[in-house]
Coordinates of C-alpha atoms in Angstrom, one line a residue:
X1 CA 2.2 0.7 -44.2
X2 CA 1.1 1.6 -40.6
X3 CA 1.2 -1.4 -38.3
X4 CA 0.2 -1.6 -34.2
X5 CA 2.8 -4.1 -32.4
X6 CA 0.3 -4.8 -29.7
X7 CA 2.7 -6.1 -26.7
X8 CA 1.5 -9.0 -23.5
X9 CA 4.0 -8.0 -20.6
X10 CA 4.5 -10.7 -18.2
X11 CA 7.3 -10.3 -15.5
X12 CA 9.7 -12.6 -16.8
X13 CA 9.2 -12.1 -20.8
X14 CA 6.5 -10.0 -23.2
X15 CA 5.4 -11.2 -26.5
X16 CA 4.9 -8.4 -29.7
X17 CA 2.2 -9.2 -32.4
X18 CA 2.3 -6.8 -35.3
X19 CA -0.8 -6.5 -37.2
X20 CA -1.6 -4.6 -40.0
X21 CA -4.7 -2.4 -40.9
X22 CA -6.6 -5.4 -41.9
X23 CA -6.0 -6.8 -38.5
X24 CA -3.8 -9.5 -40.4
X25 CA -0.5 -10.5 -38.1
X26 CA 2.8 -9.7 -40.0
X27 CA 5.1 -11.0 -37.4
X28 CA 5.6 -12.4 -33.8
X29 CA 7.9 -11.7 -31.1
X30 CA 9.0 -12.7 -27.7
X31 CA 12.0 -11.4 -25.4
X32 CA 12.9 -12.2 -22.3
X33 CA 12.7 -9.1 -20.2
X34 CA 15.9 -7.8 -19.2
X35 CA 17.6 -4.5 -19.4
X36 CA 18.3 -4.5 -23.2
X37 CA 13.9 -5.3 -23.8
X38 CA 12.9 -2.3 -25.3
X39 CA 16.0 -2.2 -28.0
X40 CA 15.9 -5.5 -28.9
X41 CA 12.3 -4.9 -29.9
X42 CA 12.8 -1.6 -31.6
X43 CA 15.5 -3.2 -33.7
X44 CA 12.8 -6.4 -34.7
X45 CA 10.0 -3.4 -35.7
X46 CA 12.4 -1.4 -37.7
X47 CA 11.2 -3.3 -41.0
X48 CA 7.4 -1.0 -40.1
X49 CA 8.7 2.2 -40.3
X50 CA 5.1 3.4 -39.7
X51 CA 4.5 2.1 -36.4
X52 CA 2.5 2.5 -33.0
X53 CA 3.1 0.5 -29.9
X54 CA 0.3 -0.8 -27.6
X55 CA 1.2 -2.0 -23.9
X56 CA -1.2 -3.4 -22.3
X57 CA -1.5 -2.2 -18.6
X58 CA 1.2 0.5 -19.4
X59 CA 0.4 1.7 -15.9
X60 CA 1.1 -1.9 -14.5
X61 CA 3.3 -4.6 -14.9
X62 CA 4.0 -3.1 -18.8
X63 CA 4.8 0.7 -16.9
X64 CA 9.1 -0.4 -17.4
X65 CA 8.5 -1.5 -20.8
X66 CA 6.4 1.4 -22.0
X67 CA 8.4 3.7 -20.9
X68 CA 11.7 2.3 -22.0
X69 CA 9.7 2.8 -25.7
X70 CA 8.9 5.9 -25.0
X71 CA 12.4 7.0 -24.1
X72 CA 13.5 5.6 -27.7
X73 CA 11.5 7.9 -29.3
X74 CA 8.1 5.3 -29.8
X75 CA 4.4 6.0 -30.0
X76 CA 3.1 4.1 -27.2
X77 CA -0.6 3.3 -26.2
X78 CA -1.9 2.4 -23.1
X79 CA -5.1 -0.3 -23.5
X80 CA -7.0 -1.4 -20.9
X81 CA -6.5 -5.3 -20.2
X82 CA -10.5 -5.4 -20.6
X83 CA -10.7 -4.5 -24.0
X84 CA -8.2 -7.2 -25.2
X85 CA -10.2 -9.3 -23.0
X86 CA -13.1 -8.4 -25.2
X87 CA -11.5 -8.9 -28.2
X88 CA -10.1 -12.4 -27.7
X89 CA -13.6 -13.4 -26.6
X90 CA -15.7 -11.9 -29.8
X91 CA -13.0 -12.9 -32.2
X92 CA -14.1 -16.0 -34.5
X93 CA -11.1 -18.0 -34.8
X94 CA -8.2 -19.3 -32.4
X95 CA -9.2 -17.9 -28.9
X96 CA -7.5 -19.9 -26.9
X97 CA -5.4 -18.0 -24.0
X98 CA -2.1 -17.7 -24.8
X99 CA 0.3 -15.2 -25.1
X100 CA 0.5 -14.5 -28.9
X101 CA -3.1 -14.3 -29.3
X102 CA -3.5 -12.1 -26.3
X103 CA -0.9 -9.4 -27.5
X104 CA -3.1 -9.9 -31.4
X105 CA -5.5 -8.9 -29.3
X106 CA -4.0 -5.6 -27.6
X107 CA -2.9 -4.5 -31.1
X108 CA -6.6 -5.2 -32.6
X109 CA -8.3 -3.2 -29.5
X110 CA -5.8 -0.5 -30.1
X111 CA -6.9 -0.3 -33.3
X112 CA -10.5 -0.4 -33.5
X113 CA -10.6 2.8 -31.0
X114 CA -7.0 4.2 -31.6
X115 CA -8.5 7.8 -31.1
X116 CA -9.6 6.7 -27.8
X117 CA -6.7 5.1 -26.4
X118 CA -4.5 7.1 -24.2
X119 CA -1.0 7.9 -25.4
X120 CA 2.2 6.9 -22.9
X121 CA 3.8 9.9 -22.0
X122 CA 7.1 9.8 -19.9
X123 CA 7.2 9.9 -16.5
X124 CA 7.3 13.0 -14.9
X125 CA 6.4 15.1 -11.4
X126 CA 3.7 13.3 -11.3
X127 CA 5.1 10.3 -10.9
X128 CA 7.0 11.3 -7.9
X129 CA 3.6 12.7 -5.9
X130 CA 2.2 9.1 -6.9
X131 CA 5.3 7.5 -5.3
X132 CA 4.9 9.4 -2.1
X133 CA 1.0 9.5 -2.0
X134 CA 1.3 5.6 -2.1
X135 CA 3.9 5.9 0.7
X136 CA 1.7 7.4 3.0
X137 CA -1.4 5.8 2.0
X138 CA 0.7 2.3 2.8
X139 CA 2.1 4.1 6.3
X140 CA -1.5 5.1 7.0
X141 CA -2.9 1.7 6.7
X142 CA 0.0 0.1 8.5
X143 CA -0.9 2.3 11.4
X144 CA -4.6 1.9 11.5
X145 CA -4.0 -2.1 11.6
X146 CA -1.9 -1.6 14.4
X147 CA -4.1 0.6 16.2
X148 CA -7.2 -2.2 16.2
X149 CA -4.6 -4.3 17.4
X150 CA -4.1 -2.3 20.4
X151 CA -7.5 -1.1 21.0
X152 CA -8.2 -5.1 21.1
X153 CA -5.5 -5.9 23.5
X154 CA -6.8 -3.3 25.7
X155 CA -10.2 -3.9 25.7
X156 CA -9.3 -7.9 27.4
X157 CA -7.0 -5.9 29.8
X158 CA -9.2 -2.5 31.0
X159 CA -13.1 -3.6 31.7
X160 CA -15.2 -1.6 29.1
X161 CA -12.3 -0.9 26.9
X162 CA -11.0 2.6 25.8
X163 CA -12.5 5.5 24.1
X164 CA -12.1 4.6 20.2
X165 CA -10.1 8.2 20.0
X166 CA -7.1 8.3 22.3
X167 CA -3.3 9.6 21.9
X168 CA -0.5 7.5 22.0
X169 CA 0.5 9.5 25.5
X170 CA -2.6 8.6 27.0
X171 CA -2.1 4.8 26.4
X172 CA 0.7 4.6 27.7
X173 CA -0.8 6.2 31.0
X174 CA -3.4 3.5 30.9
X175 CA -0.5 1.0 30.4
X176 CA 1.5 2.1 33.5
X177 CA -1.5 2.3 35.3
X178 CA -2.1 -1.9 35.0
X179 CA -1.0 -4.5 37.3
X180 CA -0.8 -7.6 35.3
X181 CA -2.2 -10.6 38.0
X182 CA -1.1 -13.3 36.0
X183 CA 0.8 -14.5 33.1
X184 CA -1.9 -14.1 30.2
X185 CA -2.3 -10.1 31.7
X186 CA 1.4 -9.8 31.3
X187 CA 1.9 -11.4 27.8
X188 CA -0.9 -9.0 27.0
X189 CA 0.5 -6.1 28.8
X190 CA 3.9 -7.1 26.7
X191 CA 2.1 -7.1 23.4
X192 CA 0.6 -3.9 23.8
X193 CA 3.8 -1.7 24.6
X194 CA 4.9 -3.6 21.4
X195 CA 1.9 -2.5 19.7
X196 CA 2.1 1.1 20.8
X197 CA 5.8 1.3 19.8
X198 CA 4.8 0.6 16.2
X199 CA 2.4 3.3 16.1
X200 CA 4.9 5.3 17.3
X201 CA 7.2 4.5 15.1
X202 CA 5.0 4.7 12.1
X203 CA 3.7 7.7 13.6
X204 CA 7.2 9.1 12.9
X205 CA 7.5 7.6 9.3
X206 CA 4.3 8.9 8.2
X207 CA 5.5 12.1 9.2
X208 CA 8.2 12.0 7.1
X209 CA 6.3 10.7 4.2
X210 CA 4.3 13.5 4.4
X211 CA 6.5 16.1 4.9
X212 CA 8.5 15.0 1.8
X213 CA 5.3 15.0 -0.2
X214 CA 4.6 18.4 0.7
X215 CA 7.9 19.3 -0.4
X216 CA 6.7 17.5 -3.8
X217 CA 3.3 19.4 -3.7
X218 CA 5.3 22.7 -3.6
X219 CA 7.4 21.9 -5.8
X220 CA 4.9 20.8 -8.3
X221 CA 3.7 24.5 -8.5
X222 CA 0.0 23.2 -8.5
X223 CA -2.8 25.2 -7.7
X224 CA -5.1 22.2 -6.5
X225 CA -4.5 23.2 -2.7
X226 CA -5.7 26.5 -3.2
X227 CA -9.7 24.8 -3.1
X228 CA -10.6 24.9 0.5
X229 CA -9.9 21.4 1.6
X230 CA -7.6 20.2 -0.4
X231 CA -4.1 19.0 1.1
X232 CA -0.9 18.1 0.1
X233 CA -2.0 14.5 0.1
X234 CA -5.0 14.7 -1.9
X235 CA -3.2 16.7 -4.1
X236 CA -0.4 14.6 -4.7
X237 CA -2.8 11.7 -5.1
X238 CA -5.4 13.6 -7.6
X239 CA -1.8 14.7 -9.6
X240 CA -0.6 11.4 -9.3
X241 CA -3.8 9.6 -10.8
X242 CA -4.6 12.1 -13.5
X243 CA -0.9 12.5 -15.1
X244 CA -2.2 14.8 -18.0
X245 CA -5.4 16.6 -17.9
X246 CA -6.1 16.8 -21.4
X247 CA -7.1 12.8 -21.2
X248 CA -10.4 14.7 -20.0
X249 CA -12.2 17.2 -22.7
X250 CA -14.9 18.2 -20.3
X251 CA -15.3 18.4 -16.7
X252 CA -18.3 15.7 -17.6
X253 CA -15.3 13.7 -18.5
X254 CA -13.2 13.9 -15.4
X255 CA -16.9 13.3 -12.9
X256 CA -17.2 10.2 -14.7
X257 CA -13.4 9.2 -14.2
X258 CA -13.8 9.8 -10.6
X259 CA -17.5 8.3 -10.1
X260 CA -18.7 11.8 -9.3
X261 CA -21.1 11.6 -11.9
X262 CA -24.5 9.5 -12.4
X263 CA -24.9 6.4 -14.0
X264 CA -27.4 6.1 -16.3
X265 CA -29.8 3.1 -15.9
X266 CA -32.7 4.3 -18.4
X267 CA -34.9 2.2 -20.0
X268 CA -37.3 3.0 -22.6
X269 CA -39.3 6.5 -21.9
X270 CA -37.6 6.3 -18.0
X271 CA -34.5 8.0 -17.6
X272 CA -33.0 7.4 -14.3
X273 CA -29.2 7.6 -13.3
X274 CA -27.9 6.1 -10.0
X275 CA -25.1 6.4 -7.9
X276 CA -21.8 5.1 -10.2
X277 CA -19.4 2.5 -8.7
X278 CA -17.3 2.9 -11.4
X279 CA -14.4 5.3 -11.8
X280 CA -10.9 5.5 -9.9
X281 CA -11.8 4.6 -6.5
X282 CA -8.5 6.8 -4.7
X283 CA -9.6 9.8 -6.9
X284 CA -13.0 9.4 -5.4
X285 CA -12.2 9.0 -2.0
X286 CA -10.2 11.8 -2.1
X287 CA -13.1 14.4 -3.2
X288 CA -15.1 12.3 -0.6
X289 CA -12.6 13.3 2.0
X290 CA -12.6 16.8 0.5
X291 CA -16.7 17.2 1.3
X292 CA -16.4 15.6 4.8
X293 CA -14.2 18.1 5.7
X294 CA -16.0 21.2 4.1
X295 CA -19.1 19.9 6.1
X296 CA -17.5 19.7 8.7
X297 CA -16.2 23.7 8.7
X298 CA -19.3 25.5 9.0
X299 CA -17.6 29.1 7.3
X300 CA -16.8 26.7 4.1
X301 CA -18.9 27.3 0.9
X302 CA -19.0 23.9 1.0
X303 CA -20.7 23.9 4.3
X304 CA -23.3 25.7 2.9
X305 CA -23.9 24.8 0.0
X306 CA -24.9 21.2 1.4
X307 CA -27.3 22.9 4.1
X308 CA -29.2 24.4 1.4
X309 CA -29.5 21.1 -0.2
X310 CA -30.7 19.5 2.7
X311 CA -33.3 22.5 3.0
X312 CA -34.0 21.3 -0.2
X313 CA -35.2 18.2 0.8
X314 CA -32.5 16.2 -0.5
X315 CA -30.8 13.7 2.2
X316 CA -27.7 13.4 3.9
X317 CA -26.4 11.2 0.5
X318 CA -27.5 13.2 -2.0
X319 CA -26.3 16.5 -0.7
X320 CA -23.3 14.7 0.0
X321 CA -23.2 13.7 -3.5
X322 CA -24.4 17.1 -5.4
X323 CA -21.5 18.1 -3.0
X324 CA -18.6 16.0 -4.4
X325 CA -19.7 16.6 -8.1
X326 CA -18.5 20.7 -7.2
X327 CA -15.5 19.8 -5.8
X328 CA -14.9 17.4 -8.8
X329 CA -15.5 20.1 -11.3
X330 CA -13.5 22.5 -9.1
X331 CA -10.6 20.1 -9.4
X332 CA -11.0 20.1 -13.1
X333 CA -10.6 23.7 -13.3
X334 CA -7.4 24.2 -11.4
X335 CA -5.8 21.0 -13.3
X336 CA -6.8 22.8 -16.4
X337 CA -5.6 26.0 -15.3
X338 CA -2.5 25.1 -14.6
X339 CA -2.2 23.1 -17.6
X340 CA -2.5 26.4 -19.5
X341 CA 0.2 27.8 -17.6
X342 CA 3.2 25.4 -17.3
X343 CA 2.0 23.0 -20.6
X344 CA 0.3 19.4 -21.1
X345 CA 0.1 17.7 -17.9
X346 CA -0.1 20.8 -15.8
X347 CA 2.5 19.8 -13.8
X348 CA 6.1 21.2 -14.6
X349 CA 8.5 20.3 -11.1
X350 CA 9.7 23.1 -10.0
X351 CA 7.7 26.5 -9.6
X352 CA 7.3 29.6 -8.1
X353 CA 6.6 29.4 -4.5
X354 CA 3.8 31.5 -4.9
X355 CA 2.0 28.4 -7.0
X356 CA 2.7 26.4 -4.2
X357 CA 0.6 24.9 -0.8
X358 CA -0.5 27.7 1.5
X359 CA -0.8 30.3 -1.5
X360 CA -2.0 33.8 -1.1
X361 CA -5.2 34.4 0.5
X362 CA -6.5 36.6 -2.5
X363 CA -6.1 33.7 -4.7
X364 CA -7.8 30.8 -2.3
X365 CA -10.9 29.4 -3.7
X366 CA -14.0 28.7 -1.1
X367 CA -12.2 30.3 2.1
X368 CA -9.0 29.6 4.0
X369 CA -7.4 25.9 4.0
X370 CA -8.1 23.7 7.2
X371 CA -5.6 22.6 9.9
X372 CA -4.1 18.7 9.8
X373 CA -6.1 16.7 12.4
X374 CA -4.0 15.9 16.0
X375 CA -2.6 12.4 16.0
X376 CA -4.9 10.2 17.9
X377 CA -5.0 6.3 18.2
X378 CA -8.0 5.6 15.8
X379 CA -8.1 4.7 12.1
X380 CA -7.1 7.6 10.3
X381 CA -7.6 8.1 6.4
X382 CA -6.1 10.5 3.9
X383 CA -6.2 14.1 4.9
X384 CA -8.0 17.2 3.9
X385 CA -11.1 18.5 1.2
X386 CA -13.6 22.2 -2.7
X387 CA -15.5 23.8 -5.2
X388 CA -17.3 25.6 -8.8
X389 CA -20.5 26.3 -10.3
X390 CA -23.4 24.2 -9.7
X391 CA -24.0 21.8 -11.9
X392 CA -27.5 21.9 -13.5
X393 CA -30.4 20.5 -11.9
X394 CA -31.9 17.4 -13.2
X395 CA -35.3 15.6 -12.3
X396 CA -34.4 12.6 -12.6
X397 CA -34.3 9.7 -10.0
X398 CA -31.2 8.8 -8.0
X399 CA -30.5 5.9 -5.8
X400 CA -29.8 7.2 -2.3

């Protein structure tokens, strides 16, 4: 008989529900979570021979668990915390919020759209690009909270403040050049040569950070950095965020994923679709990074491609939007193409150099990759930006 053990992972202990096909529990269990989890409750499901496993948040606080299954040889899905939520709430009889109940209702959510739910696959090269993207996004926003911090101090010690772009040289030049005229000027003086040595030492971290994720880039043997724009670290976080492209049938499927694509809003005989909110927020501001920076490069496709939509009529958003849709779809064939190459998931470790960041010119897509931007003392976000066919034109009404 098949059965679906849904499993509630909680950091201290995660409760397993089996249910059958008629959505009828068969048996409840909880472990403490510890090193020996995973075995203690493959051994309890060995009386189902026909069984699937279904973690909710197996990206989250059930990743360890999930993957510990996986390693024993399990079928694992992944389901969404929302659509147990949904179950629990539409289900007719004991809904109150407890543990059992809420692992009942992974299992039942797994099985009303098993075919949709995405199968646990073990960790690979893409985890390690996720672990360095995360790095330097966390070094990145460490630094841009200490530079406002500066930029404040300096603006209550230098009438009219600074220029919001400056280099870390250049304040200390401004710094040597004060002459504190009391104790609140030196305390302030004091904080901000504190404040400036954290940038510089995060400066130095992030370089790091980066430099080993371009090691990880390379080593991935992607293709992603050949579309103009793209860097290592939009790379490593698009890798990092997709795992395996074949979660995605069509590039349709990957827009929406990403927010790229519409929302549809229609009503009756109106069909309107309006800018979607939805979607992976880091995957889509990475393509938005992607277009800032091919608008930026007037010899990028990119470039023109968005002047001839604002010739078009369309504004600054909507080019800018038509624009990210390309590069989405752009990303979506280079993650399928080298899917078909090294296997599911696109991403096989180690590769041949050739694959790697900075690959031959002949095989660039939409002109020659961009230089890193100089370090100045302003916020900075994640570097460097793409792009396929047009998507077809539509007339229907978006929000701008």
């Amino acid at each position: 008989m098949a059965v679906m053990i849904g499993i509630d992972p909680h950091k201290g202990s995660h409760t397993a529900v089996a249910v059958g096909a008629a959505e009828e529990p068969l048996g409840t269990l909880r472990v403490r979570a510890c090193p020996d989890q995973a075995g203690t409750l493959v051994a309890w499901a060995r009386a189902w021979p026909e069984r699937t496993w279904a973690v909710e948040g197996a990206r989250g606080l059930g990743g360890l668990l999930a993957q510990q299954l996986v390693a024993a040889g399990e079928r694992v899905l992944d389901v969404q915390p929302k659509l147990a939520a949904r179950v629990r709430l539409l289900h007719t009889g004991n809904t109150s919020k407890n543990d059992p109940n809420d692992a009942r209702s992974v299992a039942v959510a797994a099985l009303r759209s098993m075919a949709r739910q995405e199968v646990v696959i073990a960790d690979g090269h893409a985890r390690v690009l996720k672990m360095w993207a995360n790095r330097h996004r966390d070094l990145s926003r460490a630094r841009n909270q200490a530079v406002c911090r500066l930029l404040a101090v300096l603006c209550d010690l230098i009438p009219g403040g600074v220029p919001e772009e400056i280099t870390a040289g250049q304040a200390a030049r401004l710094l040597g050049q004060i002459s504190p005229s009391g104790p609140v000027a030196q305390a302030r003086c004091e904080l901000a040569a504190e404040l400036l040595a954290d940038i510089r030492h995060l400066d130095a971290r992030r370089r790091e950070a980066r430099t080993k994720l371009a090691a990880a880039v390379k080593a991935s043997g992607t293709s992603l950095t050949e579309v103009f724009g793209v860097g290592p670290v939009i790379a490593a976080t698009v890798i990092g965020d997709v795992v395996t492209v074949a979660r995605f049938p069509t590039r349709d499927h990957f827009a929406a994923c990403n927010g790229t694509a519409p929302a549809g809003v229609s009503s009756g005989e109106r069909k309107i679709y309006r800018l979607s909110l939805r979607g992976n927020r880091r995957l889509n501001h990475a393509i938005h990074m992607a277009a800032i920076t091919q608008i930026r490069h007037k010899h990028s496709d990119g470039r023109a491609y968005y002047e001839r939509k604002i010739a078009q009529g369309k504004t600054h958003k909507e080019a800018l939007r038509r624009l990210k849709r390309r590069i989405s779809d752009a990303i979506y064939a280079r993650l399928r193409a080298d899917a078909r190459i090294a296997g599911p998931g696109g991403q096989p470790g180690n590769h041949s150099v050739s694959r790697a960041a900075g690959s031959h010119p002949e095989r660039q897509l939409f002109g020659q990759a961009t230089p890193g931007p100089q370090t100045t003392l302003r916020a900075t976000a994640a570097p460097t930006p793409a792009m396929p066919p047009e998507p077809p034109a539509d007339n229907t009404r978006q929000a701008t």
